[in-house]
mmCIF file of C-alpha atoms and ligand atoms in Angstrom:
data_model
loop_
_atom_site.group_PDB
_atom_site.id
_atom_site.type_symbol
_atom_site.label_atom_id
_atom_site.label_comp_id
_atom_site.label_asym_id
_atom_site.label_seq_id
_atom_site.Cartn_x
_atom_site.Cartn_y
_atom_site.Cartn_z
ATOM 1 C CA UNK A 1 -4.080 -19.343 -10.343
ATOM 2 C CA UNK A 2 -1.938 -16.766 -8.591
ATOM 3 C CA UNK A 3 -1.095 -17.317 -4.925
ATOM 4 C CA UNK A 4 -0.539 -14.395 -2.541
ATOM 5 C CA UNK A 5 1.385 -15.031 0.657
ATOM 6 C CA UNK A 6 -0.403 -12.514 2.738
ATOM 7 C CA UNK A 7 -0.893 -11.038 6.201
ATOM 8 C CA UNK A 8 -4.004 -8.953 7.003
ATOM 9 C CA UNK A 9 -2.084 -6.561 9.286
ATOM 10 C CA UNK A 10 0.608 -5.876 6.681
ATOM 11 C CA UNK A 11 0.183 -2.621 4.711
ATOM 12 C CA UNK A 12 2.635 -3.843 2.056
ATOM 13 C CA UNK A 13 0.341 -6.849 1.488
ATOM 14 C CA UNK A 14 -2.588 -4.420 1.383
ATOM 15 C CA UNK A 15 -1.047 -2.810 -1.712
ATOM 16 C CA UNK A 16 -1.161 -6.128 -3.534
ATOM 17 C CA UNK A 17 -4.643 -7.028 -2.259
ATOM 18 C CA UNK A 18 -5.954 -3.674 -3.514
ATOM 19 C CA UNK A 19 -4.354 -3.979 -6.974
ATOM 20 C CA UNK A 20 -5.701 -7.530 -7.359
ATOM 21 C CA UNK A 21 -9.156 -6.340 -6.308
ATOM 22 C CA UNK A 22 -9.096 -3.350 -8.679
ATOM 23 C CA UNK A 23 -8.164 -5.629 -11.555
ATOM 24 C CA UNK A 24 -10.579 -8.340 -10.404
ATOM 25 C CA UNK A 25 -7.875 -10.994 -10.554
ATOM 26 C CA UNK A 26 -8.848 -14.155 -8.670
ATOM 27 C CA UNK A 27 -6.159 -15.536 -6.363
ATOM 28 C CA UNK A 28 -5.492 -17.915 -3.498
ATOM 29 C CA UNK A 29 -4.383 -16.223 -0.292
ATOM 30 C CA UNK A 30 -2.070 -18.084 2.073
ATOM 31 C CA UNK A 31 -2.005 -16.282 5.406
ATOM 32 C CA UNK A 32 1.405 -16.027 7.046
ATOM 33 C CA UNK A 33 1.596 -15.606 10.817
ATOM 34 C CA UNK A 34 4.087 -12.746 11.137
ATOM 35 C CA UNK A 35 4.793 -13.665 14.759
ATOM 36 C CA UNK A 36 5.706 -17.246 13.832
ATOM 37 C CA UNK A 37 6.685 -17.326 10.193
ATOM 38 C CA UNK A 38 6.996 -20.771 8.564
ATOM 39 C CA UNK A 39 10.577 -21.661 7.606
ATOM 40 C CA UNK A 40 9.505 -22.270 3.990
ATOM 41 C CA UNK A 41 8.666 -18.597 3.440
ATOM 42 C CA UNK A 42 12.459 -17.978 3.289
ATOM 43 C CA UNK A 43 12.596 -20.263 0.228
ATOM 44 C CA UNK A 44 10.138 -17.930 -1.469
ATOM 45 C CA UNK A 45 11.681 -14.682 -0.228
ATOM 46 C CA UNK A 46 15.144 -14.706 1.399
ATOM 47 C CA UNK A 47 14.130 -11.778 3.640
ATOM 48 C CA UNK A 48 11.177 -13.815 4.951
ATOM 49 C CA UNK A 49 8.865 -10.870 4.262
ATOM 50 C CA UNK A 50 5.404 -10.767 2.766
ATOM 51 C CA UNK A 51 3.843 -10.070 0.331
ATOM 52 C CA UNK A 52 5.072 -12.682 -2.098
ATOM 53 C CA UNK A 53 3.176 -13.786 -5.187
ATOM 54 C CA UNK A 54 3.638 -17.125 -6.902
ATOM 55 C CA UNK A 55 2.294 -18.614 -10.082
ATOM 56 C CA UNK A 56 3.352 -21.976 -11.525
ATOM 57 C CA UNK A 57 6.557 -21.898 -9.450
ATOM 58 C CA UNK A 58 7.438 -18.342 -10.521
ATOM 59 C CA UNK A 59 7.899 -16.131 -7.484
ATOM 60 C CA UNK A 60 7.965 -12.363 -6.977
ATOM 61 C CA UNK A 61 8.449 -10.301 -3.798
ATOM 62 C CA UNK A 62 8.496 -6.562 -2.993
ATOM 63 C CA UNK A 63 5.067 -4.972 -2.987
ATOM 64 C CA UNK A 64 5.818 -2.000 -5.278
ATOM 65 C CA UNK A 65 7.427 -4.308 -7.848
ATOM 66 C CA UNK A 66 4.538 -6.763 -7.560
ATOM 67 C CA UNK A 67 2.056 -3.912 -8.064
ATOM 68 C CA UNK A 68 3.837 -2.795 -11.257
ATOM 69 C CA UNK A 69 4.054 -6.401 -12.461
ATOM 70 C CA UNK A 70 0.289 -6.779 -11.969
ATOM 71 C CA UNK A 71 -0.256 -3.496 -13.806
ATOM 72 C CA UNK A 72 1.640 -4.842 -16.825
ATOM 73 C CA UNK A 73 0.243 -8.334 -16.649
ATOM 74 C CA UNK A 74 -3.376 -7.206 -16.200
ATOM 75 C CA UNK A 75 -3.532 -3.793 -17.918
ATOM 76 C CA UNK A 76 -7.246 -3.179 -17.268
ATOM 77 C CA UNK A 77 -8.223 -0.953 -15.619
ATOM 78 C CA UNK A 78 -4.997 1.038 -15.956
ATOM 79 C CA UNK A 79 -3.491 2.199 -12.652
ATOM 80 C CA UNK A 80 -0.694 4.330 -14.118
ATOM 81 C CA UNK A 81 -1.297 7.471 -16.200
ATOM 82 C CA UNK A 82 -0.961 7.268 -19.980
ATOM 83 C CA UNK A 83 1.114 10.461 -20.032
ATOM 84 C CA UNK A 84 4.829 9.611 -19.483
ATOM 85 C CA UNK A 85 5.492 12.742 -17.392
ATOM 86 C CA UNK A 86 2.546 12.053 -15.084
ATOM 87 C CA UNK A 87 3.594 8.395 -14.928
ATOM 88 C CA UNK A 88 7.135 9.372 -13.928
ATOM 89 C CA UNK A 89 5.884 11.594 -11.082
ATOM 90 C CA UNK A 90 3.709 8.777 -9.741
ATOM 91 C CA UNK A 91 6.727 6.457 -9.864
ATOM 92 C CA UNK A 92 8.877 9.071 -8.112
ATOM 93 C CA UNK A 93 6.433 9.187 -5.211
ATOM 94 C CA UNK A 94 6.498 5.397 -4.982
ATOM 95 C CA UNK A 95 10.307 5.392 -5.219
ATOM 96 C CA UNK A 96 10.522 7.852 -2.307
ATOM 97 C CA UNK A 97 8.069 5.934 -0.147
ATOM 98 C CA UNK A 98 10.562 5.375 2.675
ATOM 99 C CA UNK A 99 10.725 9.143 3.253
ATOM 100 C CA UNK A 100 7.114 8.674 4.378
ATOM 101 C CA UNK A 101 7.249 5.253 5.992
ATOM 102 C CA UNK A 102 10.343 5.757 8.170
ATOM 103 C CA UNK A 103 8.574 8.515 10.182
ATOM 104 C CA UNK A 104 5.368 6.402 10.194
ATOM 105 C CA UNK A 105 7.198 3.542 11.900
ATOM 106 C CA UNK A 106 8.927 5.984 14.272
ATOM 107 C CA UNK A 107 5.431 7.241 15.204
ATOM 108 C CA UNK A 108 4.152 3.695 15.626
ATOM 109 C CA UNK A 109 7.054 2.743 17.866
ATOM 110 C CA UNK A 110 6.283 5.799 19.989
ATOM 111 C CA UNK A 111 9.733 7.285 19.368
ATOM 112 C CA UNK A 112 10.270 10.831 20.602
ATOM 113 C CA UNK A 113 9.342 13.244 17.816
ATOM 114 C CA UNK A 114 7.886 10.367 15.741
ATOM 115 C CA UNK A 115 4.376 11.828 15.601
ATOM 116 C CA UNK A 116 5.766 15.217 14.545
ATOM 117 C CA UNK A 117 7.973 13.696 11.857
ATOM 118 C CA UNK A 118 5.072 11.616 10.547
ATOM 119 C CA UNK A 119 2.873 14.729 10.633
ATOM 120 C CA UNK A 120 5.390 16.519 8.414
ATOM 121 C CA UNK A 121 5.158 13.699 5.866
ATOM 122 C CA UNK A 122 1.359 13.778 5.937
ATOM 123 C CA UNK A 123 1.609 17.561 5.439
ATOM 124 C CA UNK A 124 3.722 16.864 2.351
ATOM 125 C CA UNK A 125 0.923 14.636 0.994
ATOM 126 C CA UNK A 126 -1.560 17.370 1.936
ATOM 127 C CA UNK A 127 0.364 19.844 -0.238
ATOM 128 C CA UNK A 128 0.350 17.394 -3.160
ATOM 129 C CA UNK A 129 -3.350 16.646 -2.776
ATOM 130 C CA UNK A 130 -4.298 20.312 -2.775
ATOM 131 C CA UNK A 131 -2.666 20.552 -6.215
ATOM 132 C CA UNK A 132 -4.011 17.339 -7.730
ATOM 133 C CA UNK A 133 -6.905 15.004 -6.915
ATOM 134 C CA UNK A 134 -4.829 11.838 -6.585
ATOM 135 C CA UNK A 135 -1.234 10.985 -5.714
ATOM 136 C CA UNK A 136 -1.027 9.254 -9.091
ATOM 137 C CA UNK A 137 -2.032 12.501 -10.802
ATOM 138 C CA UNK A 138 -5.336 13.278 -12.445
ATOM 139 C CA UNK A 139 -6.637 9.744 -11.877
ATOM 140 C CA UNK A 140 -6.487 7.212 -9.088
ATOM 141 C CA UNK A 141 -3.739 4.622 -9.396
ATOM 142 C CA UNK A 142 -0.651 2.923 -8.031
ATOM 143 C CA UNK A 143 0.760 5.846 -6.020
ATOM 144 C CA UNK A 144 -2.567 6.152 -4.173
ATOM 145 C CA UNK A 145 -2.683 2.411 -3.590
ATOM 146 C CA UNK A 146 0.924 2.359 -2.393
ATOM 147 C CA UNK A 147 0.322 5.054 0.270
ATOM 148 C CA UNK A 148 -3.272 4.699 1.454
ATOM 149 C CA UNK A 149 -2.822 1.498 3.557
ATOM 150 C CA UNK A 150 -0.581 3.457 5.959
ATOM 151 C CA UNK A 151 -3.008 6.364 6.251
ATOM 152 C CA UNK A 152 -5.876 3.978 6.990
ATOM 153 C CA UNK A 153 -3.844 2.201 9.687
ATOM 154 C CA UNK A 154 -2.555 5.471 11.169
ATOM 155 C CA UNK A 155 -6.128 6.774 11.460
ATOM 156 C CA UNK A 156 -8.038 3.617 12.394
ATOM 157 C CA UNK A 157 -5.491 1.642 14.440
ATOM 158 C CA UNK A 158 -3.189 4.241 15.937
ATOM 159 C CA UNK A 159 -5.452 7.268 16.401
ATOM 160 C CA UNK A 160 -3.561 9.652 14.114
ATOM 161 C CA UNK A 161 -6.080 12.444 13.349
ATOM 162 C CA UNK A 162 -6.515 13.324 9.684
ATOM 163 C CA UNK A 163 -8.799 16.337 10.293
ATOM 164 C CA UNK A 164 -5.809 18.741 10.406
ATOM 165 C CA UNK A 165 -5.047 17.534 6.852
ATOM 166 C CA UNK A 166 -8.371 18.046 5.036
ATOM 167 C CA UNK A 167 -7.098 17.175 1.555
ATOM 168 C CA UNK A 168 -5.618 13.898 2.857
ATOM 169 C CA UNK A 169 -8.750 13.185 4.932
ATOM 170 C CA UNK A 170 -11.026 13.783 1.932
ATOM 171 C CA UNK A 171 -8.757 11.744 -0.365
ATOM 172 C CA UNK A 172 -8.990 8.756 2.040
ATOM 173 C CA UNK A 173 -12.783 9.225 2.148
ATOM 174 C CA UNK A 174 -13.017 9.382 -1.653
ATOM 175 C CA UNK A 175 -10.823 6.322 -2.065
ATOM 176 C CA UNK A 176 -12.913 4.482 0.537
ATOM 177 C CA UNK A 177 -15.864 4.601 -1.859
ATOM 178 C CA UNK A 178 -14.008 2.146 -4.095
ATOM 179 C CA UNK A 179 -14.882 -1.493 -3.305
ATOM 180 C CA UNK A 180 -11.159 -2.439 -3.317
ATOM 181 C CA UNK A 181 -10.354 0.133 -0.612
ATOM 182 C CA UNK A 182 -13.565 -0.518 1.301
ATOM 183 C CA UNK A 183 -12.552 -4.205 1.491
ATOM 184 C CA UNK A 184 -9.222 -3.096 2.991
ATOM 185 C CA UNK A 185 -11.051 -0.945 5.569
ATOM 186 C CA UNK A 186 -12.912 -4.088 6.605
ATOM 187 C CA UNK A 187 -9.635 -6.031 6.882
ATOM 188 C CA UNK A 188 -8.271 -3.315 9.183
ATOM 189 C CA UNK A 189 -11.500 -3.118 11.221
ATOM 190 C CA UNK A 190 -11.279 -6.874 11.885
ATOM 191 C CA UNK A 191 -7.676 -6.756 13.137
ATOM 192 C CA UNK A 192 -7.169 -7.508 16.822
ATOM 193 C CA UNK A 193 -6.286 -4.302 18.722
HETATM 194 N N1 GSH B 201 9.857 -3.860 1.090
HETATM 195 C C1 GSH B 201 8.934 -4.931 1.381
HETATM 196 C C2 GSH B 201 8.511 -4.817 2.845
HETATM 197 C C3 GSH B 201 7.566 -5.945 3.258
HETATM 198 C C4 GSH B 201 7.467 -6.024 4.775
HETATM 199 O O1 GSH B 201 8.178 -5.336 5.520
HETATM 200 N N2 GSH B 201 6.567 -6.897 5.224
HETATM 201 C C5 GSH B 201 6.474 -7.125 6.645
HETATM 202 C C6 GSH B 201 5.049 -7.281 7.113
HETATM 203 S S1 GSH B 201 4.174 -5.764 6.976
HETATM 204 C C7 GSH B 201 7.174 -8.420 6.990
HETATM 205 O O2 GSH B 201 7.012 -9.416 6.316
HETATM 206 N N3 GSH B 201 7.934 -8.364 8.059
HETATM 207 C C8 GSH B 201 8.659 -9.488 8.557
HETATM 208 C C9 GSH B 201 10.059 -9.096 8.923
HETATM 209 O O3 GSH B 201 10.410 -7.920 8.847
HETATM 210 O O4 GSH B 201 10.789 -9.985 9.262
HETATM 211 C C10 GSH B 201 7.758 -4.857 0.425
HETATM 212 O O5 GSH B 201 7.458 -3.751 -0.054
HETATM 213 O O6 GSH B 201 7.138 -5.890 0.120
#
């Protein structure tokens, strides 16, 4: 049985929770208190960060790497396109994630210009989603899963309006119809404000 060292508030953990749910992989979740992390988590990940997955003493950290590992280990349903070019573009978006997340965290910290910078990144997603239905390409997959936890938190926890970005708003709505994403919406709704 796979173990996920997890934190409900953590959007990086959300990526792994969503992939596991999509692939219907059973797992044990060990919740880590991010405000008072146990010393032993550093034995599993030297940075002390979650998510971490473990199975029979084998350990893997870094959410995007874990998501790709799960994709290879549990190929059904596929979450990367079959076409190599489409696959590469999905990976490129995942590779460039910090272009999106750095402004998100600037917005969250209330830094001057943070909301505007984050808005520019959401506008970039808006442009992509007017050209294709999913960030992964023609079908839903890992690029969608790797970005949507931040959009959900921005909207539901931090009051970032998605209405000015109709393609992004509708994409979040469409994704929310999936049980794996709906479960994540419930995790976020239950978080203390
Ligand atoms: N690059 C890592 C980032 C994980 C991360 O930042 N996790 C946060 C919680 S959302 C964490 O554990 N923070 C503790 C810390 O920064 O010390 C990944 O993708 O897994």
